[in-house]
Coordinates of C-alpha atoms and ligand atoms in Angstrom, one line a residue:
Chain A
X1 CA 34.2 2.5 -63.3
X2 CA 33.7 0.4 -66.4
X3 CA 30.2 -0.7 -67.4
X4 CA 29.9 -4.4 -67.8
X5 CA 26.5 -5.0 -69.4
X6 CA 26.6 -8.8 -69.2
X7 CA 27.4 -8.8 -65.5
X8 CA 24.7 -6.2 -64.8
X9 CA 22.1 -8.4 -66.7
X10 CA 23.3 -11.4 -64.6
X11 CA 22.5 -9.4 -61.5
X12 CA 18.7 -9.3 -62.4
X13 CA 17.2 -12.8 -62.2
X14 CA 13.8 -11.8 -63.6
X15 CA 15.3 -10.9 -66.9
X16 CA 16.2 -14.4 -67.8
X17 CA 12.8 -15.9 -68.7
X18 CA 10.6 -16.3 -71.7
X19 CA 7.2 -14.8 -72.3
X20 CA 5.1 -16.7 -74.8
X21 CA 8.2 -18.5 -75.9
X22 CA 10.2 -15.3 -76.6
X23 CA 12.9 -13.8 -74.4
X24 CA 11.5 -11.2 -72.1
X25 CA 12.3 -7.7 -73.2
X26 CA 11.5 -5.5 -70.3
X27 CA 11.0 -1.9 -71.4
X28 CA 8.6 -0.6 -68.7
X29 CA 11.3 0.7 -66.4
X30 CA 9.6 4.0 -65.9
X31 CA 6.7 2.2 -64.2
X32 CA 9.0 0.2 -62.0
X33 CA 12.5 -1.2 -62.4
X34 CA 13.5 -4.8 -61.8
X35 CA 15.4 -5.8 -58.7
X36 CA 19.0 -7.1 -58.6
X37 CA 19.8 -10.2 -56.6
X38 CA 21.5 -8.2 -53.9
X39 CA 18.2 -6.4 -53.1
X40 CA 16.2 -9.7 -53.1
X41 CA 18.8 -11.3 -50.9
X42 CA 18.8 -8.3 -48.5
X43 CA 15.0 -8.6 -48.1
X44 CA 15.3 -12.3 -47.5
X45 CA 18.1 -12.0 -45.1
X46 CA 16.2 -9.4 -43.1
X47 CA 13.1 -11.7 -42.7
X48 CA 15.2 -14.8 -42.1
X49 CA 17.6 -13.3 -39.6
X50 CA 16.9 -9.8 -38.3
X51 CA 13.1 -9.2 -38.4
X52 CA 12.0 -7.1 -35.4
X53 CA 10.3 -3.8 -34.7
X54 CA 12.7 -0.9 -34.6
X55 CA 13.5 1.9 -32.1
X56 CA 11.9 0.2 -29.2
X57 CA 13.3 -3.2 -28.5
X58 CA 16.3 -3.8 -26.3
X59 CA 16.8 -7.2 -27.7
X60 CA 19.4 -8.1 -30.3
X61 CA 17.1 -8.5 -33.3
X62 CA 15.5 -5.1 -32.7
X63 CA 19.0 -3.6 -32.4
X64 CA 20.1 -5.2 -35.6
X65 CA 16.9 -4.1 -37.5
X66 CA 17.2 -0.5 -36.1
X67 CA 20.9 -0.3 -37.1
X68 CA 20.2 -1.4 -40.7
X69 CA 17.2 0.8 -41.0
X70 CA 19.2 3.9 -39.7
X71 CA 22.2 2.9 -41.8
X72 CA 20.0 3.2 -44.9
X73 CA 19.1 6.7 -43.8
X74 CA 22.7 7.6 -43.9
X75 CA 23.2 5.9 -47.3
X76 CA 20.4 8.0 -48.7
X77 CA 21.8 11.2 -47.1
X78 CA 25.1 10.7 -48.8
X79 CA 23.6 9.5 -52.1
X80 CA 21.5 12.8 -52.3
X81 CA 24.1 14.9 -50.6
X82 CA 21.7 16.0 -47.9
X83 CA 23.2 17.9 -44.9
X84 CA 22.0 15.5 -42.2
X85 CA 20.1 12.3 -41.6
X86 CA 17.6 14.5 -39.9
X87 CA 16.6 15.6 -43.4
X88 CA 15.8 12.1 -44.6
X89 CA 12.2 11.0 -43.9
X90 CA 11.0 7.5 -45.0
X91 CA 7.6 7.3 -46.6
X92 CA 5.6 4.9 -48.7
X93 CA 6.9 6.5 -51.9
X94 CA 6.8 9.7 -54.0
X95 CA 3.0 10.0 -53.8
X96 CA 3.1 9.7 -50.0
X97 CA 5.9 12.2 -49.8
X98 CA 4.2 14.8 -51.8
X99 CA 1.0 14.4 -49.8
X100 CA 3.0 14.8 -46.6
X101 CA 4.4 18.1 -47.8
X102 CA 1.1 19.4 -49.3
X103 CA -0.7 18.5 -46.0
X104 CA 1.8 19.4 -43.3
X105 CA 3.8 22.2 -44.9
X106 CA 0.8 23.4 -46.9
X107 CA -1.6 23.7 -44.0
X108 CA 1.0 25.9 -42.1
X109 CA 2.2 28.0 -45.0
X110 CA -0.4 28.4 -47.7
X111 CA -3.4 30.7 -47.5
X112 CA -6.1 32.2 -49.7
X113 CA -4.5 34.5 -52.3
X114 CA -1.3 32.5 -52.4
X115 CA -0.2 30.6 -55.5
X116 CA 1.2 27.1 -56.1
X117 CA 3.1 26.8 -59.4
X118 CA 3.5 23.4 -61.1
X119 CA 4.4 22.4 -64.6
X120 CA 2.3 21.1 -67.5
X121 CA 4.2 17.8 -67.4
X122 CA 3.6 16.7 -63.8
X123 CA 2.5 13.3 -62.8
X124 CA -0.9 13.2 -61.2
X125 CA 0.8 12.7 -57.9
X126 CA 2.3 16.2 -58.2
X127 CA -0.9 17.8 -59.3
X128 CA -3.8 16.4 -57.2
X129 CA -2.3 17.0 -53.7
X130 CA -1.8 20.6 -54.7
X131 CA -5.3 20.9 -56.1
X132 CA -6.6 19.5 -52.8
X133 CA -4.5 22.0 -50.9
X134 CA -5.8 24.9 -53.0
X135 CA -9.3 23.8 -52.4
X136 CA -8.8 23.7 -48.7
X137 CA -6.9 26.9 -48.4
X138 CA -8.3 29.1 -51.2
X139 CA -4.9 29.3 -52.9
X140 CA -4.6 29.2 -56.7
X141 CA -2.9 26.5 -58.8
X142 CA -0.9 27.9 -61.8
X143 CA 0.8 25.9 -64.5
X144 CA 4.1 26.5 -66.3
X145 CA 3.5 25.8 -70.0
X146 CA 5.6 23.7 -72.3
X147 CA 6.5 23.6 -76.0
X148 CA 6.0 20.9 -78.6
X149 CA 9.3 19.3 -77.8
X150 CA 8.2 18.8 -74.2
X151 CA 10.4 21.5 -72.7
X152 CA 9.2 23.9 -70.1
X153 CA 8.7 27.5 -71.2
X154 CA 11.2 29.3 -68.9
X155 CA 10.3 32.8 -70.0
X156 CA 6.6 32.3 -68.9
X157 CA 7.9 30.6 -65.8
X158 CA 9.8 33.7 -64.9
X159 CA 6.7 35.8 -65.4
X160 CA 4.5 33.5 -63.4
X161 CA 6.7 33.8 -60.4
X162 CA 5.8 36.5 -57.9
X163 CA 5.7 37.1 -54.2
X164 CA 2.3 35.3 -54.2
X165 CA 4.1 32.1 -55.2
X166 CA 4.5 29.9 -52.1
X167 CA 5.7 26.7 -53.7
X168 CA 7.0 25.5 -57.1
X169 CA 6.5 21.8 -57.9
X170 CA 8.5 20.4 -60.8
X171 CA 9.2 17.0 -62.0
X172 CA 13.0 16.4 -62.3
X173 CA 12.5 14.0 -65.2
X174 CA 9.2 13.5 -66.9
X175 CA 7.9 9.9 -66.9
X176 CA 5.7 10.6 -69.9
X177 CA 8.2 12.5 -72.1
X178 CA 11.7 11.7 -70.6
X179 CA 12.4 15.5 -70.4
X180 CA 15.0 16.4 -67.8
X181 CA 14.1 19.9 -66.5
X182 CA 16.7 22.5 -65.7
X183 CA 16.0 22.5 -62.0
X184 CA 19.1 24.4 -60.9
X185 CA 18.1 27.7 -62.6
X186 CA 14.4 27.1 -61.8
X187 CA 15.1 26.7 -58.1
X188 CA 17.3 29.8 -58.0
X189 CA 14.5 31.8 -59.7
X190 CA 11.9 30.5 -57.3
X191 CA 14.0 31.3 -54.3
X192 CA 14.5 34.8 -55.6
X193 CA 10.7 35.5 -55.0
X194 CA 10.8 33.6 -51.7
X195 CA 9.0 30.4 -52.9
X196 CA 9.9 26.9 -51.8
X197 CA 10.6 24.2 -54.4
X198 CA 9.5 20.6 -54.4
X199 CA 11.3 18.4 -57.0
X200 CA 9.6 15.1 -58.0
X201 CA 12.5 12.8 -58.4
X202 CA 10.5 9.6 -59.0
X203 CA 12.0 9.1 -62.5
X204 CA 15.2 11.0 -62.2
X205 CA 16.8 9.5 -59.1
X206 CA 18.0 6.3 -60.8
X207 CA 19.4 8.1 -63.8
X208 CA 21.0 11.4 -62.8
X209 CA 22.9 12.4 -59.7
X210 CA 21.3 14.8 -57.3
X211 CA 23.0 17.2 -54.9
X212 CA 20.5 18.6 -52.4
X213 CA 22.9 21.2 -51.1
X214 CA 24.5 22.4 -54.3
X215 CA 21.1 22.7 -55.9
X216 CA 19.6 24.2 -52.8
X217 CA 16.6 21.9 -53.0
X218 CA 13.9 22.5 -50.3
X219 CA 12.0 19.2 -50.9
X220 CA 13.1 16.2 -53.0
X221 CA 10.9 13.1 -53.2
X222 CA 11.3 9.7 -54.8
X223 CA 10.3 6.1 -54.7
X224 CA 12.6 3.1 -54.1
X225 CA 10.9 0.9 -56.7
X226 CA 12.0 3.0 -59.6
X227 CA 15.6 2.7 -58.3
X228 CA 15.9 -1.1 -58.3
X229 CA 14.5 -1.2 -54.8
X230 CA 11.2 -2.6 -53.3
X231 CA 7.7 -1.2 -53.8
X232 CA 5.9 0.7 -51.1
X233 CA 8.8 2.7 -49.8
X234 CA 10.3 6.0 -50.7
X235 CA 11.7 9.1 -49.2
X236 CA 11.2 12.8 -48.6
X237 CA 14.4 14.8 -48.2
X238 CA 14.0 18.3 -47.0
X239 CA 15.9 21.1 -45.4
X240 CA 16.0 20.7 -41.6
X241 CA 14.8 24.2 -40.8
X242 CA 11.7 23.7 -43.0
X243 CA 11.0 20.3 -41.4
X244 CA 11.5 21.7 -37.9
X245 CA 8.9 24.4 -38.5
X246 CA 6.4 22.0 -40.0
X247 CA 3.6 20.5 -38.0
X248 CA 3.6 16.6 -38.0
X249 CA 1.6 14.8 -40.8
X250 CA 0.3 11.7 -39.1
X251 CA 0.1 11.1 -35.4
X252 CA 0.9 7.8 -33.8
X253 CA 3.7 5.7 -32.4
X254 CA 7.4 6.6 -33.0
X255 CA 6.6 10.2 -33.8
X256 CA 6.2 11.2 -30.1
X257 CA 8.5 11.8 -27.1
X258 CA 5.8 12.0 -24.4
X259 CA 2.1 11.5 -24.5
X260 CA -0.5 12.4 -21.9
X261 CA -4.2 12.9 -22.6
X262 CA -3.7 16.6 -22.2
X263 CA -0.7 17.1 -24.6
X264 CA 1.8 15.3 -26.8
X265 CA 5.3 16.3 -27.2
X266 CA 6.5 15.4 -30.7
X267 CA 9.7 13.4 -31.4
X268 CA 12.7 15.0 -33.0
X269 CA 13.5 14.8 -36.7
X270 CA 13.3 12.6 -38.7
X271 CA 11.0 10.5 -36.4
X272 CA 8.5 13.3 -36.1
X273 CA 7.3 12.4 -39.6
X274 CA 7.5 8.6 -39.3
X275 CA 4.4 7.6 -37.4
X276 CA 3.8 3.9 -36.9
X277 CA 5.8 0.9 -37.8
X278 CA 7.4 1.7 -41.2
X279 CA 8.3 -0.7 -44.0
X280 CA 11.5 -1.8 -42.3
X281 CA 12.4 -4.5 -44.8
X282 CA 11.6 -2.1 -47.7
X283 CA 13.8 0.6 -46.3
X284 CA 16.7 -1.8 -45.8
X285 CA 16.2 -3.2 -49.3
X286 CA 16.2 0.5 -50.5
X287 CA 19.6 0.9 -49.0
X288 CA 20.9 -2.2 -50.9
X289 CA 19.5 -0.7 -54.1
X290 CA 21.2 2.6 -53.6
X291 CA 24.5 0.9 -53.0
X292 CA 23.9 -1.1 -56.1
X293 CA 23.6 2.1 -58.1
X294 CA 26.7 3.5 -56.4
X295 CA 28.6 0.4 -57.3
X296 CA 28.0 1.2 -61.0
X297 CA 28.3 4.9 -60.7
X298 CA 26.3 7.7 -62.4
X299 CA 29.0 8.5 -64.8
X300 CA 28.8 5.0 -66.3
X301 CA 25.0 4.9 -66.0
X302 CA 24.5 8.2 -67.8
X303 CA 26.9 7.4 -70.6
X304 CA 25.3 4.0 -71.2
X305 CA 21.7 5.2 -71.0
X306 CA 22.4 8.1 -73.4
X307 CA 23.9 5.6 -75.9
X308 CA 20.9 3.3 -75.7
X309 CA 18.4 6.2 -76.0
X310 CA 20.3 7.5 -79.0
X311 CA 20.1 4.1 -80.6
X312 CA 16.4 3.8 -80.0
X313 CA 15.7 7.4 -81.1
X314 CA 17.5 6.8 -84.4
X315 CA 15.4 3.7 -85.2
X316 CA 12.2 5.6 -84.1
X317 CA 13.0 8.5 -86.5
X318 CA 13.4 6.0 -89.4
X319 CA 10.2 4.2 -88.6
X320 CA 7.4 5.1 -91.0
X321 CA 4.2 6.4 -89.3
X322 CA 5.8 6.8 -85.8
X323 CA 5.4 10.1 -84.1
X324 CA 7.6 10.7 -81.1
X325 CA 6.0 12.4 -78.1
X326 CA 8.7 14.2 -76.2
X327 CA 11.8 15.3 -78.1
X328 CA 13.4 17.6 -75.5
X329 CA 17.1 18.3 -76.0
X330 CA 17.8 17.1 -72.5
X331 CA 16.1 13.8 -72.0
X332 CA 16.7 10.3 -70.7
X333 CA 15.6 6.8 -71.1
X334 CA 12.0 7.4 -72.4
X335 CA 10.7 6.8 -75.9
X336 CA 7.1 7.8 -75.9
X337 CA 5.3 7.6 -79.2
X338 CA 2.1 7.0 -81.2
X339 CA 1.9 4.9 -84.4
X340 CA -0.4 5.8 -87.3
X341 CA -3.3 3.4 -87.5
X342 CA -2.5 1.4 -84.4
X343 CA -3.8 2.4 -81.0
X344 CA -1.2 2.3 -78.2
X345 CA -3.3 -0.2 -76.3
X346 CA -3.3 -2.6 -79.2
X347 CA 0.4 -2.1 -79.5
X348 CA 0.8 -3.1 -75.8
X349 CA -1.0 -6.3 -76.4
X350 CA 0.7 -7.2 -79.7
X351 CA 4.2 -6.4 -78.3
X352 CA 3.5 -8.5 -75.2
X353 CA 3.0 -11.5 -77.4
X354 CA 6.5 -10.9 -78.7
X355 CA 7.9 -10.8 -75.2
X356 CA 8.2 -7.0 -75.2
X357 CA 6.8 -5.3 -72.2
X358 CA 6.0 -1.6 -72.7
X359 CA 3.4 0.7 -71.2
X360 CA 0.4 2.0 -73.1
X361 CA -1.8 4.7 -71.6
X362 CA -1.8 8.2 -70.2
X363 CA 1.1 7.5 -67.8
X364 CA -0.7 9.3 -65.0
X365 CA 0.0 12.5 -66.9
X366 CA -3.3 13.3 -68.6
X367 CA -2.5 17.0 -69.1
X368 CA 0.5 15.8 -71.3
X369 CA -1.9 13.7 -73.4
X370 CA -4.3 16.7 -73.7
X371 CA -1.4 18.9 -74.8
X372 CA -0.4 16.6 -77.6
X373 CA -4.1 15.8 -78.4
X374 CA -3.6 12.1 -78.1
X375 CA -5.7 9.8 -75.9
X376 CA -2.6 7.7 -74.9
X377 CA 0.9 6.9 -76.0
X378 CA 3.0 3.8 -76.1
X379 CA 6.1 4.2 -74.0
X380 CA 9.3 2.2 -74.0
X381 CA 11.5 3.1 -71.1
X382 CA 15.0 1.9 -70.7
X383 CA 17.3 1.0 -67.9
X384 CA 20.9 0.0 -67.3
X385 CA 20.3 -3.7 -68.1
X386 CA 18.7 -3.1 -71.5
X387 CA 20.5 -3.9 -74.7
X388 CA 20.6 -2.8 -78.3
X389 CA 19.3 -6.2 -79.3
X390 CA 16.2 -5.5 -77.1
X391 CA 15.7 -2.2 -78.9
X392 CA 15.8 -4.2 -82.1
X393 CA 13.2 -6.6 -80.7
X394 CA 11.0 -3.7 -79.9
X395 CA 11.1 -2.4 -83.5
X396 CA 10.7 -5.8 -85.0
X397 CA 7.5 -6.2 -82.9
X398 CA 6.4 -2.7 -83.9
X399 CA 6.8 -3.7 -87.6
X400 CA 4.6 -6.7 -86.9
X401 CA 2.0 -4.5 -85.3
X402 CA 2.0 -2.0 -88.2
X403 CA 1.7 -4.9 -90.7
X404 CA -1.3 -6.4 -88.9
X405 CA -3.2 -3.1 -89.3
X406 CA -1.9 -2.3 -92.7
Chain B
X13 CA -3.0 -20.9 -76.5
X14 CA -4.8 -18.2 -78.4
X15 CA -2.6 -16.4 -80.8
X16 CA -2.7 -12.7 -81.7
X17 CA -4.5 -13.7 -84.8
X18 CA -7.4 -15.0 -82.8
X19 CA -7.8 -11.7 -81.1
X20 CA -7.1 -9.5 -84.1
X21 CA -9.2 -11.4 -86.7
X22 CA -9.6 -9.8 -90.1
X23 CA -13.2 -8.8 -89.3
X24 CA -11.9 -6.9 -86.3
X25 CA -9.2 -5.1 -88.3
X26 CA -11.7 -4.3 -91.0
X27 CA -14.2 -2.8 -88.5
X28 CA -11.3 -0.8 -86.8
X29 CA -10.3 0.7 -90.1
X30 CA -13.8 1.5 -91.3
X31 CA -16.2 1.4 -88.4
X32 CA -19.9 1.1 -89.3
X33 CA -22.5 3.5 -88.0
X34 CA -19.8 5.9 -86.9
X35 CA -20.7 9.6 -86.2
X36 CA -23.4 11.6 -84.4
X37 CA -27.0 10.7 -84.7
X38 CA -29.3 13.7 -85.0
X39 CA -32.0 13.6 -83.9
X40 CA -31.8 10.9 -81.3
X41 CA -33.9 10.2 -78.2
X42 CA -31.3 8.4 -76.1
X43 CA -27.5 8.8 -75.7
X44 CA -24.8 8.1 -73.2
X45 CA -21.1 8.4 -72.8
X46 CA -18.6 5.7 -71.8
X47 CA -15.1 6.0 -70.6
X48 CA -12.3 3.6 -70.0
X49 CA -9.8 5.4 -67.7
X50 CA -7.1 2.7 -68.1
X51 CA -6.5 3.4 -71.8
X52 CA -8.4 6.6 -72.4
X53 CA -11.1 5.1 -74.6
X54 CA -14.0 7.4 -75.0
X55 CA -17.3 6.5 -76.5
X56 CA -20.6 8.3 -77.2
X57 CA -23.6 6.2 -78.3
X58 CA -26.7 7.7 -79.8
X59 CA -30.0 5.9 -80.3
X60 CA -33.4 6.5 -81.8
X61 CA -35.9 4.1 -80.2
X62 CA -39.5 4.2 -81.6
X63 CA -42.9 3.8 -79.9
X64 CA -42.7 0.0 -80.6
X65 CA -39.4 -0.2 -78.7
X66 CA -37.5 -0.8 -81.9
X67 CA -33.9 0.6 -82.2
X68 CA -34.6 2.5 -85.4
X69 CA -31.1 4.0 -85.6
X70 CA -27.9 3.7 -83.6
X71 CA -24.6 5.4 -84.1
X72 CA -21.4 5.9 -82.1
X73 CA -18.5 8.3 -81.9
X74 CA -15.3 8.5 -80.0
X75 CA -11.8 7.2 -79.9
X76 CA -10.5 3.9 -78.7
X77 CA -8.4 0.9 -79.4
X78 CA -9.1 -1.6 -82.1
X79 CA -11.0 -3.9 -79.8
X80 CA -13.3 -1.1 -78.5
X81 CA -13.9 0.4 -81.9
X82 CA -14.6 -2.9 -83.6
X83 CA -16.8 -4.0 -80.7
X84 CA -18.9 -0.9 -80.9
X85 CA -19.1 -1.1 -84.7
X86 CA -20.2 -4.7 -84.6
X87 CA -22.7 -4.0 -81.9
X88 CA -24.4 -1.2 -83.8
X89 CA -24.6 -3.5 -86.8
X90 CA -26.2 -6.3 -84.8
X91 CA -28.8 -4.1 -83.2
X92 CA -29.9 -1.7 -85.8
X93 CA -33.6 -2.3 -86.5
X94 CA -33.9 -4.7 -83.6
X95 CA -36.2 -4.6 -80.6
X96 CA -34.7 -3.4 -77.3
X97 CA -35.4 -6.9 -75.9
X98 CA -32.9 -8.2 -78.5
X99 CA -30.3 -5.9 -76.9
X100 CA -30.8 -7.5 -73.5
X101 CA -30.5 -11.0 -74.9
X102 CA -27.3 -10.2 -76.9
X103 CA -25.7 -8.3 -74.1
X104 CA -26.1 -11.3 -71.8
X105 CA -24.7 -13.6 -74.5
X106 CA -21.8 -11.2 -75.2
X107 CA -21.0 -10.8 -71.5
X108 CA -21.0 -14.5 -71.0
X109 CA -18.7 -15.0 -74.0
X110 CA -16.2 -12.4 -72.9
X111 CA -15.9 -13.8 -69.4
X112 CA -16.5 -17.6 -70.0
X113 CA -13.9 -20.3 -69.4
X114 CA -11.1 -20.5 -72.0
X115 CA -12.3 -23.9 -73.2
X116 CA -15.9 -22.9 -73.8
X117 CA -16.5 -22.2 -77.5
X118 CA -18.6 -19.1 -78.2
X119 CA -22.3 -19.7 -79.0
X120 CA -22.3 -18.7 -82.6
X121 CA -26.1 -19.2 -83.0
X122 CA -26.8 -16.7 -80.2
X123 CA -24.0 -14.3 -81.1
X124 CA -23.7 -14.3 -84.9
X125 CA -20.9 -12.1 -86.1
X126 CA -20.2 -10.9 -82.5
X127 CA -18.5 -14.2 -81.9
X128 CA -15.3 -12.9 -83.6
X129 CA -14.6 -11.1 -80.3
X130 CA -14.4 -14.2 -78.2
X131 CA -10.6 -14.0 -78.3
X132 CA -10.6 -11.2 -75.7
X133 CA -11.2 -13.6 -72.8
X134 CA -7.5 -14.7 -73.4
X135 CA -6.5 -11.1 -72.8
X136 CA -7.8 -10.1 -69.4
X137 CA -6.7 -6.5 -69.6
X138 CA -8.7 -6.1 -72.9
X139 CA -12.1 -7.5 -71.8
X140 CA -13.2 -4.1 -70.7
X141 CA -12.4 -2.7 -74.1
X142 CA -14.8 -5.1 -75.7
X143 CA -17.6 -4.6 -73.2
X144 CA -17.4 -0.8 -72.8
X145 CA -19.8 -0.1 -75.7
X146 CA -22.4 -2.6 -74.3
X147 CA -22.4 -0.9 -70.9
X148 CA -22.6 2.4 -72.5
X149 CA -25.6 1.3 -74.7
X150 CA -27.3 0.0 -71.6
X151 CA -26.9 3.4 -69.9
X152 CA -28.2 5.1 -73.0
X153 CA -31.3 3.0 -73.1
X154 CA -31.9 3.6 -69.4
X155 CA -31.2 7.3 -69.8
X156 CA -28.4 7.4 -67.2
X157 CA -26.9 10.9 -66.9
X158 CA -23.6 9.8 -65.4
X159 CA -21.0 8.6 -67.9
X160 CA -20.2 4.9 -67.8
X161 CA -16.8 3.9 -66.5
X162 CA -15.2 0.6 -66.7
X163 CA -13.3 0.9 -63.5
Ligands
PLP502 C1 7.3 11.4 -62.3 C2 6.6 10.6 -61.3 N1 6.1 11.1 -60.2 C3 5.5 10.4 -59.3 C4 5.3 9.1 -59.5 C5 4.5 8.3 -58.4 O1 5.3 7.4 -57.8 P1 4.8 6.3 -56.7 O2 3.6 5.7 -57.4 O3 5.9 5.4 -56.5 O4 4.3 7.1 -55.5 C6 5.7 8.4 -60.6 C7 5.5 7.0 -60.8 O5 4.8 6.6 -61.8 C8 6.4 9.2 -61.6 O6 6.9 8.7 -62.7

């Protein structure tokens, strides 16, 4: 497939506006991506034509809504190469998915003396639920260290793994550093000691292809809103046998087959883990977003995003006073940095007045900030619709900020 | 519309680059910590208040953005040698300035040099940066053990 930047930009209505009289340069894609027209139209169509509750009505609207909702499950199954739609559980997002696993799987499988292993570059959402589980169960949380470049220390990882390790939680692509972790080998190593692996795909899923079966992933979690889809919806994809053996997470409607006051018989997968009326519109919009990514194709996406990151990295290296945070060999789409004499928060404000939207802060990865001994970083994160001219605008704005504080 | 120059006035840049009364105060009879989780700003304020309720000495340490550093620096300058009652009056005036209507000009008679920070009200996400030091100082005067948080 060929990559047509102009037509991709035309797909995203929000990009075509001015902020303080300057063209919007949206470089906060790691926080959330913008939405293409097809996703916006799908949401609108759903509410205008098909809105109904799912799985229970016999009327036409409910049948249409159910069909589109379940069709998305299959779109996601094929996108992530999962074995079956039974393995695809809709959630509120990455955070919700991890909490589901930590609660439901954790309560049944983790005990005092066990260990949970996560990495130093995890997002808080892949730290805190495990800390909570460890507190409840008496298990211990261990951390895979990283090096100055922001790459995991695989030797130490191998030594940390033991038969006590019950679960390894790794971010596929770090939102704070851009690092893409070598999950294939890490999963194989974890499996060799009998541990399960959860991969946090919140950042990765829009940028790199994922094959659940080839990689032998136990749990993969991600959020629609970082993949051009709506907020408040995401997915947990997990092996059927693991999900079958897990107790349910939340109780309520849709997750049951039969309820009496004495006993409840739980519904089959995937419904067992989808209690209550879900974000139906969001799920259907998620499906449209995935199809949008498929229409461009990962080969073209990866090639283009590498090109743009290389361009930005070259300018960053030449920029006096700029220190990059995160220089892993394998990384994507994230340029995290600090600038001598200008606090990231001030950069955020100054750049905004130039129309350039970046993120300043700890990126919900405080241990990463502690590692680099910085209170915060500025982060420009790129997507398929960003241009070299926008990267130039970023650096022009940075020059302005540097001059202000000179 | 306020421009960037209204927020980052030369006085603010100057106080950012060379903050006044920066460092630890030893001895001190009051101190408190303040923290802005949004941007990671951390502030420690130390005070020496004498028997006549005069702020004899005041210093601050920590790391933060330009607005929070300059605000703390200007605050310590304004209050050194002043009675605690003056803190209360200035805090009220400062708080009003930072949250007032856009059109309202800062009361320069009441605020003195602190009026240079009036630009923050145009930047809602930055107001907390300017007020963090004031809340922290209040906690120090009241001997609050818990660190102050802006959220
Ligand atoms: C790596 C990573 N994990 C988890 C999350 C949490 O995602 P959500 O807020 O959509 O649950 C994010 C989003 O910031 C992220 O970047």
